[in-house]
Short mmCIF file of C-alpha atoms in Angstrom, two decimals:
data_model
loop_
_atom_site.label_atom_id
_atom_site.label_comp_id
_atom_site.label_asym_id
_atom_site.label_seq_id
_atom_site.Cartn_x
_atom_site.Cartn_y
_atom_site.Cartn_z
CA MET Q 1 0.05 -0.13 -0.03
CA ALA Q 2 3.03 2.23 0.59
CA LYS Q 3 4.40 2.11 -2.77
CA LYS Q 4 1.08 2.58 -4.23
CA ALA Q 5 0.76 5.39 -2.60
CA ARG Q 6 4.22 7.16 -3.25
CA GLY Q 7 3.25 6.03 -6.62
CA TRP Q 8 0.14 7.97 -7.06
CA SER Q 9 1.26 11.13 -4.90
CA SER Q 10 4.45 11.41 -7.82
CA VAL Q 11 2.27 11.02 -10.41
CA GLU Q 12 -0.07 13.51 -8.86
CA TYR Q 13 3.02 15.81 -8.07
CA ARG Q 14 3.68 16.34 -11.38
CA LYS Q 15 0.23 17.06 -12.73
CA LYS Q 16 0.12 19.64 -10.60
CA ASN Q 17 3.44 20.91 -10.92
CA THR Q 18 3.02 20.85 -14.80
CA SER Q 19 0.01 22.92 -14.35
CA LYS Q 20 1.87 25.87 -11.89
CA LYS Q 21 4.34 26.15 -14.47
CA THR Q 22 2.41 26.68 -17.60
CA THR Q 23 -0.64 28.88 -15.98
CA PRO Q 24 2.24 31.79 -14.75
CA ASP Q 25 3.81 31.69 -18.22
CA LYS Q 26 1.01 32.79 -20.37
CA LYS Q 27 -0.19 35.57 -17.30
CA SER Q 28 3.78 36.75 -17.56
CA THR Q 29 3.43 36.67 -21.43
CA GLU Q 30 0.32 39.02 -21.08
CA LYS Q 31 2.04 41.21 -18.73
CA LYS Q 32 4.81 41.93 -21.09
CA THR Q 33 3.20 42.58 -24.14
CA THR Q 34 0.63 45.14 -22.57
CA PRO Q 35 2.62 47.71 -22.16
CA LYS Q 36 4.11 47.42 -25.81
CA LYS Q 37 0.49 49.54 -26.67
CA ALA Q 38 1.80 53.07 -27.12
CA PRO Q 39 -0.58 55.49 -25.87
CA THR Q 40 -2.85 57.35 -28.11
CA LYS Q 41 -1.48 61.09 -26.54
CA LYS Q 42 1.89 60.34 -27.98
CA LYS Q 43 0.58 60.38 -31.76
CA THR Q 44 -0.06 63.85 -31.93
CA ASN Q 45 3.26 65.39 -31.32
CA THR Q 46 4.70 63.44 -34.14
CA LYS Q 47 5.34 66.68 -36.59
CA GLN Q 48 6.55 68.56 -33.34
CA THR Q 49 8.70 65.90 -32.56
CA THR Q 50 10.19 65.73 -35.92
CA LEU Q 51 10.79 69.66 -36.11
CA ASN Q 52 12.63 69.54 -32.54
CA GLU Q 53 14.83 66.92 -34.25
CA THR Q 54 15.72 68.82 -36.85
CA GLU Q 55 16.55 72.04 -35.14
CA LYS Q 56 19.02 69.93 -32.91
CA LYS Q 57 20.99 69.43 -35.67
CA GLY Q 58 21.32 72.93 -36.98
CA LYS Q 59 19.46 72.71 -40.05
CA LEU Q 60 15.40 74.43 -39.15
CA THR Q 61 15.68 78.35 -39.40
CA GLY Q 62 12.13 79.18 -40.51
CA VAL Q 63 9.28 77.42 -41.98
CA ALA Q 64 6.62 78.44 -44.73
CA GLY Q 65 3.28 77.10 -46.71
CA HIS Q 66 1.31 77.93 -50.08
CA SER Q 67 -2.13 78.60 -49.49
CA LEU Q 68 -3.44 76.33 -46.69
CA GLY Q 69 0.27 75.09 -46.31
CA GLU Q 70 0.48 78.46 -44.54
CA PHE Q 71 -1.88 77.03 -41.35
CA SER Q 72 0.71 74.06 -41.12
CA ALA Q 73 3.72 76.41 -41.20
CA LEU Q 74 1.70 78.36 -38.26
CA VAL Q 75 1.22 75.14 -36.46
CA ALA Q 76 4.68 73.99 -36.74
CA SER Q 77 6.01 77.47 -35.78
CA ASN Q 78 4.31 76.73 -32.75
CA SER Q 79 2.03 80.47 -33.82
CA ILE Q 80 -1.09 78.44 -32.74
CA SER Q 81 -2.35 75.31 -31.29
CA PHE Q 82 -2.85 72.22 -33.38
CA GLU Q 83 -6.68 72.55 -32.46
CA ASP Q 84 -6.88 76.11 -33.49
CA GLY Q 85 -5.46 75.27 -36.85
CA LEU Q 86 -8.00 72.98 -37.50
CA LYS Q 87 -10.99 75.10 -36.52
CA LEU Q 88 -9.18 77.95 -38.96
CA VAL Q 89 -8.79 75.33 -41.61
CA ARG Q 90 -12.58 74.42 -41.28
CA VAL Q 91 -13.78 78.11 -41.32
CA ARG Q 92 -11.95 78.87 -44.22
CA ALA Q 93 -13.18 75.76 -46.12
CA ASN Q 94 -17.12 76.04 -45.25
CA GLU Q 95 -16.77 80.04 -46.00
CA MET Q 96 -14.62 79.45 -49.33
CA LYS Q 97 -17.29 76.92 -50.17
CA LYS Q 98 -20.09 79.65 -49.76
CA ALA Q 99 -17.91 81.83 -51.83
CA CYS Q 100 -17.56 79.65 -54.65
CA GLU Q 101 -21.34 79.16 -54.78
CA MET Q 102 -22.06 83.09 -54.60
CA ASN Q 103 -19.50 83.97 -57.25
CA PRO Q 104 -18.60 80.79 -59.47
CA GLY Q 105 -15.15 81.23 -61.02
CA THR Q 106 -12.47 79.41 -62.12
CA MET Q 107 -8.28 79.27 -62.19
CA ALA Q 108 -5.57 78.66 -65.39
CA ALA Q 109 -1.95 78.22 -65.47
CA VAL Q 110 -0.24 80.39 -67.30
CA MET Q 111 3.38 78.83 -69.02
CA GLY Q 112 6.58 80.95 -70.50
CA LEU Q 113 5.35 84.47 -69.81
CA GLU Q 114 6.93 87.25 -68.20
CA ASN Q 115 5.06 88.39 -65.23
CA LYS Q 116 4.36 92.10 -66.13
CA ILE Q 117 3.49 91.04 -69.68
CA LEU Q 118 0.67 89.02 -67.76
CA GLU Q 119 -0.46 91.26 -65.28
CA ASN Q 120 -1.03 93.62 -68.35
CA CYS Q 121 -2.91 91.13 -70.20
CA CYS Q 122 -4.89 90.63 -67.00
CA ILE Q 123 -5.79 94.48 -66.97
CA LYS Q 124 -7.47 94.68 -70.31
CA ILE Q 125 -9.99 91.85 -69.09
CA LYS Q 126 -13.31 93.66 -68.43
CA GLU Q 127 -14.51 90.72 -65.97
CA ILE Q 128 -12.82 90.24 -62.45
CA LEU Q 129 -9.13 88.47 -63.08
CA VAL Q 130 -5.78 88.51 -61.38
CA PRO Q 131 -2.72 86.92 -61.18
CA ALA Q 132 -3.19 84.66 -57.82
CA ASN Q 133 0.07 82.52 -57.36
CA TYR Q 134 3.59 83.25 -58.64
CA ASN Q 135 4.66 79.47 -58.43
CA CYS Q 136 8.17 80.22 -60.15
CA PRO Q 137 9.52 82.15 -63.21
CA GLY Q 138 7.77 81.66 -65.96
CA GLN Q 139 4.65 79.71 -64.54
CA ILE Q 140 1.74 81.93 -62.94
CA VAL Q 141 -1.99 80.88 -62.20
CA VAL Q 142 -4.28 83.66 -62.97
CA SER Q 143 -8.16 83.44 -61.08
CA GLY Q 144 -11.48 84.93 -61.96
CA GLU Q 145 -14.46 84.87 -63.38
CA LYS Q 146 -14.38 81.56 -65.96
CA LYS Q 147 -15.64 84.20 -68.64
CA ALA Q 148 -12.36 86.41 -67.84
CA ILE Q 149 -10.15 83.24 -68.39
CA LYS Q 150 -11.48 82.49 -71.41
CA ASN Q 151 -11.37 85.75 -73.11
CA VAL Q 152 -7.98 86.28 -71.56
CA SER Q 153 -6.27 82.83 -72.91
CA LYS Q 154 -6.14 84.16 -76.72
CA ILE Q 155 -4.50 87.09 -75.35
CA LEU Q 156 -2.13 85.58 -73.41
CA SER Q 157 -1.09 83.45 -76.08
CA GLU Q 158 -0.52 86.13 -78.50
CA ASN Q 159 1.62 87.88 -75.92
CA GLY Q 160 3.87 84.97 -76.17
CA ALA Q 161 2.76 82.23 -73.57
CA ARG Q 162 3.41 79.15 -74.30
CA LYS Q 163 0.50 77.50 -72.30
CA VAL Q 164 -2.60 78.37 -70.93
CA ILE Q 165 -4.21 75.61 -68.78
CA GLU Q 166 -7.68 75.73 -67.21
CA LEU Q 167 -7.32 74.27 -63.96
CA ASN Q 168 -9.99 71.73 -62.83
CA VAL Q 169 -10.78 73.67 -59.62
CA GLY Q 170 -13.88 74.56 -57.78
CA GLY Q 171 -14.21 78.35 -57.78
CA ALA Q 172 -11.35 81.43 -58.18
CA PHE Q 173 -8.95 81.02 -54.88
CA HIS Q 174 -6.92 83.92 -54.21
CA SER Q 175 -9.10 86.43 -56.02
CA PRO Q 176 -11.95 89.30 -55.39
CA LEU Q 177 -14.55 86.57 -55.53
CA MET Q 178 -13.27 85.13 -52.34
CA LYS Q 179 -13.41 88.47 -50.36
CA SER Q 180 -16.86 86.56 -48.11
CA ALA Q 181 -14.41 83.95 -46.85
CA GLN Q 182 -11.78 86.58 -46.24
CA ASP Q 183 -13.93 88.60 -44.12
CA GLU Q 184 -15.39 85.56 -42.27
CA LEU Q 185 -11.47 83.95 -41.71
CA GLU Q 186 -10.28 87.35 -40.57
CA LYS Q 187 -13.29 87.01 -37.90
CA ALA Q 188 -11.72 83.60 -36.81
CA ILE Q 189 -8.21 85.00 -37.00
CA ASN Q 190 -8.79 87.82 -34.44
CA ASN Q 191 -10.55 85.54 -32.32
CA THR Q 192 -7.34 82.99 -32.26
CA TYR Q 193 -4.53 83.08 -29.75
CA PHE Q 194 -1.16 83.60 -30.96
CA PHE Q 195 2.00 82.24 -29.06
CA ASN Q 196 5.45 83.60 -29.27
CA VAL Q 197 7.16 81.62 -32.41
CA LYS Q 198 9.64 79.09 -31.92
CA TRP Q 199 10.45 79.02 -35.25
CA LEU Q 200 10.44 82.25 -37.77
CA TRP Q 201 7.26 81.76 -39.80
CA ILE Q 202 7.41 83.76 -43.69
CA SER Q 203 4.50 84.62 -45.08
CA THR Q 204 4.12 83.90 -48.87
CA TYR Q 205 1.55 86.34 -49.30
CA LEU Q 206 3.65 89.00 -48.11
CA VAL Q 207 6.84 87.71 -49.06
CA GLY Q 208 9.11 87.87 -45.75
CA PRO Q 209 9.75 86.94 -42.44
CA LYS Q 210 6.37 87.63 -39.86
CA ILE Q 211 5.47 87.17 -36.36
#
């Protein structure tokens, strides 16, 4: 009987001992994997972290952006908060949509023409038409009423433009036709808190460092 008791207890002991060993292993694995999940809050500062790293290397002197990108530049330079940047972009989008519905227009890219010649061609048009974006030497975008774009295309070609390409856009952005949107966006900007900037912000509208 003693031998059977010892045999039974040793088998039972091995079973219990095996189960005890496997259970903690699963728990320990779960504990190790849980902290690896990145907190959601840290993801919001990815852009700022990148700029901080760039600054340490001594390469970052300022920021700039074109059109909508100017708001990104303001956020990147710590001029405004990320949240306020989103609010301003939303106001801008909604008000520009309204302006497009009230005053339909379009834009066209002009290739191979000097600034002064293009500006003089725009003056000759009776409808609303302005040079909107000076992208680079030899490439300027004009913006205005749809009829104005059609009328100026021939004049531009006659004055030496290589190409005049009407753009597939929803309105005459960066033109007087956006005046109503400008007024509403100005109100939103005036109600936005601006911080002391950490990096120089360069305005593409005024072509120079600001703030």
